[in-house]
CSV table of C-alpha atoms and ligand atoms in Angstrom, one decimal:
chain,number,residue,atom,x,y,z
A,279,MET,CA,-36.0,-45.5,79.9
A,280,THR,CA,-35.7,-44.8,83.6
A,281,THR,CA,-34.2,-47.6,85.7
A,282,SER,CA,-35.1,-48.6,89.2
A,283,GLU,CA,-31.7,-47.1,90.2
A,284,ASP,CA,-32.9,-43.7,89.1
A,285,ILE,CA,-35.9,-44.0,91.3
A,286,SER,CA,-34.1,-45.1,94.3
A,287,ARG,CA,-32.0,-42.0,93.9
A,288,CYS,CA,-35.2,-39.9,93.8
A,289,VAL,CA,-36.6,-41.7,96.8
A,290,PRO,CA,-33.9,-42.3,99.4
A,291,ALA,CA,-35.9,-44.9,101.2
A,292,HIS,CA,-39.4,-45.8,99.9
A,293,ASP,CA,-41.1,-45.3,103.1
A,294,ALA,CA,-38.7,-42.9,104.8
A,295,GLN,CA,-41.0,-39.9,104.3
A,296,ALA,CA,-43.9,-38.7,102.3
A,297,LEU,CA,-42.8,-37.3,98.9
A,298,PRO,CA,-43.8,-33.7,98.0
A,299,VAL,CA,-46.4,-33.6,95.1
A,300,ALA,CA,-44.1,-31.8,92.7
A,301,GLN,CA,-41.3,-34.4,93.1
A,302,ALA,CA,-43.7,-37.3,92.7
A,303,GLN,CA,-45.2,-35.7,89.6
A,304,ALA,CA,-41.7,-35.4,88.1
A,305,ILE,CA,-41.1,-39.1,88.7
A,306,VAL,CA,-44.4,-40.1,87.1
A,307,ARG,CA,-43.5,-37.8,84.1
A,308,ARG,CA,-40.2,-39.6,83.6
A,309,TRP,CA,-41.8,-43.1,83.7
A,310,ALA,CA,-44.8,-42.3,81.5
A,311,GLN,CA,-43.3,-42.9,78.0
A,312,PRO,CA,-45.6,-42.8,74.9
A,313,VAL,CA,-46.7,-46.2,73.4
A,314,ALA,CA,-44.9,-46.3,70.0
A,315,THR,CA,-47.5,-48.0,67.8
A,316,ALA,CA,-49.6,-46.0,65.5
A,317,GLU,CA,-52.6,-46.8,63.3
A,318,ARG,CA,-54.6,-45.0,60.6
A,319,VAL,CA,-58.2,-44.0,61.2
A,320,ALA,CA,-60.9,-42.4,59.1
A,321,LEU,CA,-61.5,-38.7,59.7
A,322,ARG,CA,-64.8,-39.3,61.5
A,323,ALA,CA,-63.1,-41.7,64.0
A,324,SER,CA,-60.3,-39.3,64.8
A,325,LEU,CA,-62.1,-37.3,67.4
A,326,ASP,CA,-60.3,-37.4,70.8
A,327,ARG,CA,-57.5,-39.5,69.3
A,328,VAL,CA,-53.8,-38.3,69.5
A,329,LEU,CA,-52.1,-37.5,66.2
A,330,ALA,CA,-48.9,-39.6,65.7
A,331,GLU,CA,-47.6,-37.4,62.8
A,332,ASP,CA,-47.8,-33.8,61.8
A,333,VAL,CA,-50.6,-33.2,59.2
A,334,ILE,CA,-49.1,-31.2,56.3
A,335,SER,CA,-51.6,-29.1,54.4
A,336,PRO,CA,-51.8,-30.4,50.8
A,337,ILE,CA,-53.6,-27.3,49.6
A,338,ASP,CA,-54.1,-23.6,50.4
A,339,VAL,CA,-57.3,-23.0,52.4
A,340,PRO,CA,-59.1,-21.1,51.0
A,341,SER,CA,-57.8,-22.3,47.7
A,342,HIS,CA,-58.6,-19.0,45.9
A,343,ASP,CA,-59.0,-15.3,46.9
A,344,ASN,CA,-62.7,-14.9,47.7
A,345,ALA,CA,-65.3,-12.5,48.8
A,346,ALA,CA,-66.0,-12.1,52.6
A,347,MET,CA,-69.3,-10.3,52.0
A,348,ASP,CA,-72.1,-10.1,49.5
A,349,GLY,CA,-71.4,-7.0,47.4
A,350,TYR,CA,-69.5,-5.8,44.3
A,351,ALA,CA,-65.8,-6.6,43.4
A,352,PHE,CA,-63.7,-4.1,41.6
A,353,ASP,CA,-60.1,-2.9,41.1
A,354,GLY,CA,-59.3,-0.9,44.2
A,355,ALA,CA,-56.9,1.3,42.2
A,356,VAL,CA,-59.8,3.6,41.3
A,357,LEU,CA,-60.1,4.6,45.0
A,358,ALA,CA,-56.8,6.4,44.7
A,359,ASP,CA,-57.6,8.0,41.4
A,360,PRO,CA,-58.7,11.6,41.8
A,361,ALA,CA,-60.1,11.7,38.3
A,362,SER,CA,-62.8,9.2,39.4
A,363,GLY,CA,-64.0,12.0,41.6
A,364,PRO,CA,-64.3,10.6,45.2
A,365,PRO,CA,-66.1,10.6,47.5
A,366,GLU,CA,-69.0,9.5,45.2
A,367,LEU,CA,-67.9,6.7,42.9
A,368,GLU,CA,-70.0,5.1,40.1
A,369,LEU,CA,-69.3,1.7,38.6
A,370,GLU,CA,-71.0,-0.4,35.9
A,371,VAL,CA,-72.0,-4.0,36.8
A,372,ALA,CA,-70.3,-6.2,34.2
A,373,GLY,CA,-71.7,-9.6,35.5
A,374,GLN,CA,-71.9,-11.8,38.6
A,375,ALA,CA,-69.9,-14.3,40.6
A,376,LEU,CA,-71.5,-16.8,42.9
A,377,ALA,CA,-69.9,-19.3,45.3
A,378,GLY,CA,-68.8,-22.2,43.0
A,379,HIS,CA,-69.4,-20.1,39.9
A,380,ALA,CA,-66.6,-17.8,39.0
A,381,PHE,CA,-66.9,-14.7,36.8
A,382,THR,CA,-64.4,-15.4,34.1
A,383,GLY,CA,-64.8,-12.4,31.8
A,384,PRO,CA,-62.8,-9.2,31.7
A,385,VAL,CA,-63.5,-6.4,34.2
A,386,ALA,CA,-62.7,-3.1,32.5
A,387,ARG,CA,-61.9,0.2,34.2
A,388,GLY,CA,-65.1,1.7,35.6
A,389,GLN,CA,-66.7,-1.7,36.0
A,390,CYS,CA,-67.4,-4.0,38.9
A,391,VAL,CA,-68.8,-7.6,39.4
A,392,ARG,CA,-71.8,-8.5,41.5
A,393,ILE,CA,-70.3,-11.0,44.0
A,394,MET,CA,-71.6,-13.3,46.7
A,395,THR,CA,-69.7,-14.5,49.9
A,396,GLY,CA,-67.2,-17.2,49.1
A,397,ALA,CA,-67.2,-16.6,45.3
A,398,PRO,CA,-63.7,-16.3,43.7
A,399,ILE,CA,-62.5,-12.7,43.3
A,400,PRO,CA,-62.5,-12.0,39.4
A,401,ALA,CA,-59.1,-11.4,37.8
A,402,GLY,CA,-58.2,-7.7,38.0
A,403,CYS,CA,-60.3,-7.1,41.1
A,404,ASP,CA,-58.9,-6.8,44.7
A,405,THR,CA,-61.6,-5.1,46.7
A,406,VAL,CA,-65.2,-5.8,47.6
A,407,ILE,CA,-67.7,-3.2,48.6
A,408,ALA,CA,-70.5,-4.5,50.8
A,409,GLN,CA,-74.0,-4.4,49.2
A,410,GLU,CA,-75.4,-2.3,52.1
A,411,GLN,CA,-72.9,0.5,51.3
A,412,THR,CA,-74.0,0.8,47.7
A,413,VAL,CA,-77.0,2.3,45.9
A,414,ARG,CA,-77.9,0.4,42.7
A,415,THR,CA,-79.7,2.0,39.8
A,416,GLY,CA,-80.2,-0.4,36.9
A,417,GLU,CA,-76.8,-1.8,35.9
A,418,ARG,CA,-74.9,0.9,37.8
A,419,ILE,CA,-73.8,1.2,41.5
A,420,ALA,CA,-72.7,4.3,43.4
A,421,PHE,CA,-71.0,4.4,46.8
A,422,ASP,CA,-68.9,6.7,49.0
A,423,ALA,CA,-65.3,5.8,48.1
A,424,GLN,CA,-64.0,7.3,51.4
A,425,LYS,CA,-65.8,4.6,53.3
A,426,ILE,CA,-63.7,1.7,51.8
A,427,SER,CA,-60.1,1.0,51.5
A,428,ARG,CA,-58.3,-1.1,48.8
A,429,GLY,CA,-58.3,-4.8,49.6
A,430,ALA,CA,-61.4,-4.6,51.8
A,431,ASN,CA,-63.6,-7.7,52.3
A,432,CYS,CA,-61.3,-10.1,50.4
A,433,ARG,CA,-60.2,-13.4,51.9
A,434,ARG,CA,-56.8,-14.3,50.6
A,435,ALA,CA,-55.9,-17.8,49.3
A,436,GLY,CA,-54.0,-19.7,52.0
A,437,GLU,CA,-54.9,-17.2,54.8
A,438,ASP,CA,-56.4,-20.0,56.9
A,439,LEU,CA,-53.9,-22.7,56.1
A,440,ALA,CA,-51.0,-22.5,53.8
A,441,ARG,CA,-50.1,-25.4,51.6
A,442,GLY,CA,-46.9,-27.3,52.8
A,443,ARG,CA,-47.2,-26.1,56.3
A,444,ALA,CA,-48.1,-28.2,59.4
A,445,ALA,CA,-51.8,-27.7,59.9
A,446,LEU,CA,-51.8,-29.8,63.1
A,447,SER,CA,-48.8,-31.2,65.0
A,448,ALA,CA,-48.1,-34.7,66.3
A,449,GLY,CA,-49.2,-35.0,69.9
A,450,ARG,CA,-52.4,-33.0,69.2
A,451,ILE,CA,-55.6,-34.4,70.7
A,452,VAL,CA,-58.1,-34.1,67.9
A,453,ARG,CA,-61.0,-31.8,68.8
A,454,ALA,CA,-64.2,-31.0,66.9
A,455,ALA,CA,-62.6,-27.9,65.2
A,456,ASP,CA,-59.6,-30.1,64.1
A,457,VAL,CA,-61.9,-32.7,62.5
A,458,GLY,CA,-63.5,-29.9,60.5
A,459,LEU,CA,-60.1,-28.4,59.7
A,460,LEU,CA,-58.8,-31.7,58.4
A,461,ALA,CA,-62.0,-32.0,56.3
A,462,SER,CA,-61.2,-28.5,54.9
A,463,LEU,CA,-57.9,-29.9,53.7
A,464,GLY,CA,-59.6,-32.9,52.0
A,465,VAL,CA,-57.7,-35.3,54.4
A,466,ALA,CA,-59.7,-38.5,54.6
A,467,GLU,CA,-57.6,-40.4,57.3
A,468,VAL,CA,-54.9,-39.6,59.8
A,469,ALA,CA,-52.2,-41.5,61.7
A,470,VAL,CA,-53.0,-41.7,65.4
A,471,HIS,CA,-51.4,-43.4,68.4
A,472,ARG,CA,-53.2,-46.6,69.4
A,473,ARG,CA,-55.5,-46.2,72.3
A,474,LEU,CA,-53.9,-46.9,75.7
A,475,ARG,CA,-55.1,-50.1,77.5
A,476,VAL,CA,-55.9,-49.3,81.1
A,477,ALA,CA,-57.0,-52.2,83.5
A,478,PHE,CA,-58.5,-51.3,86.8
A,479,PHE,CA,-60.0,-53.0,89.8
A,480,SER,CA,-61.2,-52.4,93.3
A,481,THR,CA,-59.9,-54.2,96.4
A,482,GLY,CA,-61.8,-54.8,99.7
A,483,ASP,CA,-63.8,-57.5,101.4
A,484,GLU,CA,-66.3,-54.9,102.3
A,485,LEU,CA,-67.2,-54.0,98.7
A,486,ARG,CA,-70.4,-55.0,97.1
A,487,SER,CA,-71.3,-54.3,93.4
A,488,VAL,CA,-74.3,-52.3,92.3
A,489,GLY,CA,-77.1,-54.8,92.0
A,490,GLU,CA,-76.0,-56.9,94.9
A,491,PRO,CA,-77.7,-56.6,98.4
A,492,LEU,CA,-75.7,-54.4,100.8
A,493,ASP,CA,-74.7,-56.8,103.6
A,494,ALA,CA,-74.1,-55.4,107.1
A,495,GLY,CA,-70.9,-53.4,107.4
A,496,CYS,CA,-70.4,-53.3,103.6
A,497,VAL,CA,-70.3,-50.4,101.1
A,498,TYR,CA,-71.0,-50.3,97.4
A,499,ASP,CA,-68.0,-50.1,95.2
A,500,SER,CA,-68.1,-46.6,93.8
A,501,ASN,CA,-64.4,-46.3,92.8
A,502,ARG,CA,-64.7,-48.6,89.7
A,503,TYR,CA,-67.6,-46.4,88.5
A,504,THR,CA,-65.7,-43.2,89.1
A,505,LEU,CA,-62.6,-44.6,87.5
A,506,GLY,CA,-64.5,-46.0,84.5
A,507,ALA,CA,-66.1,-42.6,84.0
A,508,MET,CA,-62.9,-40.6,84.3
A,509,LEU,CA,-61.1,-43.0,81.9
A,510,ALA,CA,-64.0,-42.7,79.4
A,511,ARG,CA,-63.3,-39.0,79.1
A,512,LEU,CA,-59.7,-39.7,78.2
A,513,ASN,CA,-60.7,-42.0,75.4
A,514,VAL,CA,-58.5,-45.0,76.6
A,515,GLU,CA,-59.5,-48.6,76.2
A,516,ALA,CA,-60.6,-49.3,79.8
A,517,LEU,CA,-60.7,-52.9,81.1
A,518,ASP,CA,-62.8,-53.3,84.3
A,519,LEU,CA,-61.5,-56.3,86.2
A,520,GLY,CA,-64.1,-56.1,89.0
A,521,ILE,CA,-63.6,-56.4,92.8
A,522,VAL,CA,-60.7,-58.3,94.3
A,523,ARG,CA,-60.9,-59.7,97.8
A,524,ASP,CA,-58.4,-58.7,100.5
A,525,GLU,CA,-56.4,-61.9,100.1
A,526,PRO,CA,-52.8,-62.0,98.9
A,527,ALA,CA,-53.1,-64.8,96.4
A,528,ALA,CA,-56.2,-63.3,94.7
A,529,LEU,CA,-54.5,-59.9,94.6
A,530,GLU,CA,-51.3,-61.3,93.2
A,531,ALA,CA,-53.2,-63.0,90.4
A,532,ALA,CA,-55.2,-59.8,89.7
A,533,LEU,CA,-52.0,-57.6,89.6
A,534,ARG,CA,-50.2,-60.1,87.3
A,535,SER,CA,-53.0,-60.6,84.9
A,536,ALA,CA,-53.7,-56.9,84.8
A,537,ALA,CA,-50.1,-56.2,84.0
A,538,SER,CA,-50.0,-58.7,81.2
A,539,CYS,CA,-53.0,-57.3,79.4
A,540,ALA,CA,-52.6,-53.5,79.9
A,541,ASP,CA,-50.2,-50.6,79.5
A,542,VAL,CA,-51.4,-49.2,82.8
A,543,VAL,CA,-52.9,-50.8,85.9
A,544,LEU,CA,-55.0,-48.9,88.4
A,545,SER,CA,-56.2,-50.4,91.7
A,546,SER,CA,-58.0,-48.7,94.5
A,547,GLY,CA,-57.7,-49.5,98.2
A,548,GLY,CA,-55.2,-51.6,100.2
A,549,VAL,CA,-52.2,-49.2,100.0
A,550,SER,CA,-52.4,-47.9,103.5
A,551,VAL,CA,-50.7,-49.6,106.5
A,552,GLY,CA,-53.7,-51.6,107.8
A,553,ASP,CA,-53.7,-55.3,108.5
A,554,ALA,CA,-55.6,-56.1,105.3
A,555,ASP,CA,-53.7,-53.6,103.1
A,556,PHE,CA,-52.0,-56.1,100.8
A,557,THR,CA,-51.7,-54.1,97.6
A,558,ARG,CA,-48.6,-52.1,98.5
A,559,ARG,CA,-46.8,-55.1,100.1
A,560,LEU,CA,-47.4,-57.3,97.1
A,561,PHE,CA,-46.4,-54.5,94.7
A,562,GLU,CA,-43.1,-54.3,96.5
A,563,THR,CA,-42.4,-57.8,95.5
A,564,LEU,CA,-44.0,-57.8,92.0
A,565,GLY,CA,-42.7,-54.4,90.7
A,566,ASP,CA,-40.4,-51.5,91.0
A,567,VAL,CA,-41.8,-49.0,93.5
A,568,GLY,CA,-41.4,-45.3,92.6
A,569,PHE,CA,-43.1,-44.0,95.7
A,570,TRP,CA,-46.0,-44.9,98.0
A,571,GLN,CA,-46.5,-42.1,100.4
A,572,LEU,CA,-47.1,-38.5,99.4
A,573,ALA,CA,-47.2,-35.3,101.3
A,574,MET,CA,-50.7,-34.5,100.1
A,575,ARG,CA,-54.3,-34.6,101.3
A,576,PRO,CA,-56.4,-36.4,100.3
A,577,GLY,CA,-54.2,-39.1,98.8
A,578,ARG,CA,-51.4,-39.7,101.2
A,579,PRO,CA,-51.1,-43.4,100.4
A,580,LEU,CA,-50.5,-43.7,96.6
A,581,ALA,CA,-48.3,-46.5,95.3
A,582,PHE,CA,-46.7,-45.8,92.0
A,583,GLY,CA,-44.2,-47.7,89.9
A,584,ARG,CA,-43.9,-50.4,87.4
A,585,LEU,CA,-45.5,-53.8,87.5
A,586,TRP,CA,-44.2,-57.0,85.9
A,587,PRO,CA,-46.6,-59.5,84.4
A,588,THR,CA,-44.7,-62.6,85.6
A,589,HIS,CA,-41.1,-62.0,86.7
A,590,ARG,CA,-38.7,-59.1,86.5
A,591,ASP,CA,-37.1,-59.4,83.0
A,592,ASP,CA,-35.9,-56.8,80.6
A,593,ASP,CA,-37.5,-58.6,77.7
A,594,LEU,CA,-41.0,-58.3,79.3
A,595,ARG,CA,-42.8,-55.0,79.1
A,596,PRO,CA,-43.9,-53.9,82.5
A,597,ALA,CA,-47.1,-51.9,83.0
A,598,LEU,CA,-47.2,-48.6,84.8
A,599,PHE,CA,-49.0,-49.1,88.1
A,600,PHE,CA,-51.0,-46.7,90.3
A,601,GLY,CA,-52.2,-48.2,93.5
A,602,LEU,CA,-54.7,-45.5,94.3
A,603,PRO,CA,-56.1,-45.0,97.9
A,604,GLY,CA,-59.4,-46.5,98.8
A,605,ASN,CA,-61.3,-43.4,99.8
A,606,PRO,CA,-63.5,-42.2,96.9
A,607,VAL,CA,-62.4,-38.6,97.0
A,608,ALA,CA,-58.8,-39.5,97.2
A,609,VAL,CA,-59.2,-41.7,94.1
A,610,MET,CA,-60.5,-38.7,92.1
A,611,VAL,CA,-57.9,-36.2,93.4
A,612,THR,CA,-55.0,-38.5,92.8
A,613,PHE,CA,-56.3,-39.5,89.4
A,614,TYR,CA,-56.4,-35.8,88.3
A,615,GLN,CA,-53.1,-34.9,89.9
A,616,PHE,CA,-51.1,-38.0,88.7
A,617,VAL,CA,-52.9,-40.5,86.5
A,618,ARG,CA,-54.5,-38.2,84.0
A,619,GLU,CA,-51.2,-36.6,82.9
A,620,ALA,CA,-49.5,-40.0,82.8
A,621,LEU,CA,-52.2,-41.5,80.6
A,622,LEU,CA,-52.2,-38.6,78.2
A,623,ALA,CA,-48.4,-38.7,77.9
A,624,MET,CA,-48.4,-42.4,77.3
A,625,SER,CA,-51.2,-41.9,74.7
A,626,GLY,CA,-48.6,-39.7,72.9
A,627,ALA,CA,-50.4,-36.4,73.7
A,628,LYS,CA,-48.6,-33.1,74.4
A,629,VAL,CA,-50.1,-32.2,77.7
A,630,ASP,CA,-50.9,-28.7,78.9
A,631,ALA,CA,-51.1,-28.1,82.6
A,632,PRO,CA,-54.7,-27.8,83.7
A,633,LEU,CA,-56.2,-24.3,83.8
A,634,GLN,CA,-55.5,-22.7,87.1
A,635,LEU,CA,-57.0,-19.5,88.3
A,636,ARG,CA,-56.7,-17.2,91.3
A,637,ALA,CA,-59.8,-16.8,93.5
A,638,ILE,CA,-60.6,-15.0,96.7
A,639,SER,CA,-61.4,-17.4,99.5
A,640,SER,CA,-64.7,-16.3,101.0
A,641,THR,CA,-64.0,-18.3,104.2
A,642,SER,CA,-61.0,-19.1,106.3
A,643,ILE,CA,-59.5,-22.5,105.6
A,644,LYS,CA,-57.4,-24.6,108.0
A,645,LYS,CA,-54.2,-25.9,106.4
A,646,ARG,CA,-51.1,-27.5,107.8
A,647,PRO,CA,-47.7,-26.6,106.1
A,648,GLY,CA,-45.7,-29.5,104.7
A,649,ARG,CA,-48.3,-31.1,102.4
A,650,THR,CA,-50.3,-30.0,99.4
A,651,GLU,CA,-54.0,-30.0,100.0
A,652,TYR,CA,-56.8,-30.2,97.5
A,653,GLN,CA,-60.1,-29.0,98.9
A,654,ARG,CA,-63.4,-29.3,97.0
A,655,GLY,CA,-64.7,-25.8,96.2
A,656,VAL,CA,-67.5,-24.0,94.6
A,657,ALA,CA,-66.2,-21.0,92.6
A,658,THR,CA,-68.5,-18.1,91.6
A,659,ARG,CA,-67.9,-14.9,89.7
A,660,ALA,CA,-68.7,-11.7,91.5
A,661,ALA,CA,-70.3,-8.7,89.6
A,662,ASP,CA,-66.9,-7.0,89.3
A,663,GLY,CA,-65.5,-10.2,87.6
A,664,THR,CA,-63.4,-11.4,90.6
A,665,TRP,CA,-63.6,-15.2,91.2
A,666,LEU,CA,-64.7,-16.1,94.7
A,667,VAL,CA,-64.4,-19.6,96.2
A,668,ALA,CA,-65.6,-21.5,99.2
A,669,PRO,CA,-65.0,-25.1,100.3
A,670,THR,CA,-67.9,-27.5,99.9
A,671,GLY,CA,-68.6,-28.3,103.6
A,672,SER,CA,-67.1,-31.6,105.0
A,673,GLN,CA,-63.7,-32.3,103.3
A,674,GLY,CA,-63.5,-35.9,104.5
A,675,SER,CA,-61.8,-38.1,101.9
A,676,GLY,CA,-64.7,-40.5,101.9
A,677,VAL,CA,-67.3,-37.8,101.3
A,678,LEU,CA,-67.9,-38.2,97.6
A,679,SER,CA,-70.8,-35.8,97.6
A,680,SER,CA,-68.3,-33.0,98.3
A,681,MET,CA,-66.7,-33.8,94.9
A,682,SER,CA,-70.1,-34.0,93.2
A,683,ARG,CA,-71.2,-30.6,94.5
A,684,ALA,CA,-67.9,-28.9,93.7
A,685,ASN,CA,-66.9,-27.2,90.5
A,686,CYS,CA,-63.2,-26.8,91.3
A,687,LEU,CA,-60.4,-28.0,93.4
A,688,ILE,CA,-58.8,-25.4,95.8
A,689,VAL,CA,-55.1,-26.1,95.6
A,690,LEU,CA,-53.3,-25.2,98.8
A,691,ALA,CA,-49.5,-25.3,98.2
A,692,HIS,CA,-47.0,-27.4,100.2
A,693,GLU,CA,-45.6,-24.7,102.4
A,694,GLN,CA,-48.8,-22.8,102.8
A,695,GLY,CA,-50.5,-22.4,106.3
A,696,ASP,CA,-54.0,-21.4,107.2
A,697,VAL,CA,-55.9,-19.3,104.7
A,698,ALA,CA,-57.6,-16.1,106.0
A,699,ALA,CA,-61.0,-15.2,104.6
A,700,GLY,CA,-60.6,-12.6,101.8
A,701,THR,CA,-57.2,-13.8,100.7
A,702,PRO,CA,-56.3,-15.3,97.3
A,703,VAL,CA,-56.0,-19.1,96.7
A,704,GLU,CA,-55.3,-21.1,93.5
A,705,ILE,CA,-58.2,-23.0,92.0
A,706,VAL,CA,-58.4,-25.6,89.2
A,707,PRO,CA,-61.8,-25.5,87.5
A,708,PHE,CA,-63.3,-28.9,86.6
A,709,ASP,CA,-64.6,-27.6,83.3
A,710,GLY,CA,-61.9,-28.0,80.7
A,711,LEU,CA,-60.0,-30.5,82.9
A,712,ILE,CA,-62.6,-33.3,83.0
B,2095,LIG,P1,-58.5,-48.9,102.2
B,2095,LIG,O1,-57.4,-48.0,101.8
B,2095,LIG,O2,-58.6,-50.1,101.4
B,2095,LIG,O3,-58.4,-49.1,103.7
B,2095,LIG,O4,-59.9,-48.1,102.0
B,2095,LIG,C1,-60.1,-46.8,102.6
B,2095,LIG,C2,-61.6,-46.5,102.7
B,2095,LIG,O5,-62.1,-46.4,101.4
B,2095,LIG,C3,-62.4,-47.6,103.4
B,2095,LIG,O6,-63.4,-46.9,104.2
B,2095,LIG,C4,-63.0,-48.4,102.3
B,2095,LIG,O7,-64.2,-49.0,102.6
B,2095,LIG,C5,-63.2,-47.3,101.3
B,2095,LIG,N1,-63.2,-47.9,99.9
B,2095,LIG,C6,-62.2,-48.7,99.4
B,2095,LIG,N2,-62.5,-49.1,98.2
B,2095,LIG,C7,-63.7,-48.5,97.9
B,2095,LIG,C8,-64.5,-48.6,96.7
B,2095,LIG,N3,-64.1,-49.3,95.6
B,2095,LIG,N4,-65.7,-47.9,96.7
B,2095,LIG,C9,-66.0,-47.2,97.8
B,2095,LIG,N5,-65.3,-47.1,98.9
B,2095,LIG,C10,-64.1,-47.8,99.0
B,2096,LIG,MG1,-59.3,-52.0,101.8
């Protein structure tokens, strides 16, 4: 477990300078330890859960050699036998094998067995000729032996999953294919990490909830909806704690109660340096601050650390805390750059970096070196297969429609300066990430 001393070494003075994104991500990674508890769930309830143990295959899949095509099974040794007179080979049909109904009789030399896809390969046979490649006359078939090689069209026992091997590893997020794969092993339930509890709330006297009248100078609280939706995709247990006023006592109560009921607490707003920005100041007294200013845009103010439910005490379990910015686009960008990976890691998942592609910027983009910028972009694929990308108009961190119109983030690296039209940039597509 990382101590606050480790962090103060990473961040010489909390507010001395904005931390580069890569360093901040490394700090978050160190703090985001998996929750240990596991539970068993039925196969159908395992979708999107994180496996707590390897699943060892109890059987071979398939459990027997079987036909990959409808056709005729025979001993492929005859293919190499010049006495049989290739290329034209004739065999007598000795019986038939259907899926679930094996042919158990003997197959003599010069014989074959009519076989359907999935049916067990009869003893003594090792090759299947597809029905379309044969001519059948009564109980005999003929085919061109040069068009088939020994072993063709047979699926081997254990070729999909071998008994005793790990079919899926701990840390795997169970996807649709995995649910089917587990069913193919006859596995009825699996051990998964318990779902992470994530409490979230919005801060701001100007916020009104959907359904309330919009008073003069106020805005509807969109961040709780965006956060709720992003959390739903990660399959965590999300606790919506509503809107908290810009008032230190109310905010302190909200932070403490959130920390006492959740593994992770997310707030939005109040982390800047304005007169009513109490979140960061309170967090400094209630928790261990990892960082609160980043060299990124949007998302410069982002408070991160550990939050104690009552008082600092090694016997109490603190919650991980992200004090996200108030601006709606900054909330989404910081969520995807920091929160998502932390939640997956705490959920026990082995996390792959999001898919990143290179695209040609079809316009010039202004960029200041010394911070990472995430612009909202629309990527399209040109006829020759090249990816092209253009920013979605206004990039203000309050312009949520830019995020809604975009299909990717354009990631402009820390040291990078202005981008000239026609030059490559890195993009992170939303599909697959979200
Ligand atoms: P703050 O960091 O609290 O000063 O907020 C920055 C900007 O984001 C202000 O314009 C706020 O009105 C806006 N904002 C803060 N929280 C929300 C929210 N939950 N929904 C929509 N806008 C918000
Ligand atoms: Mg505010």
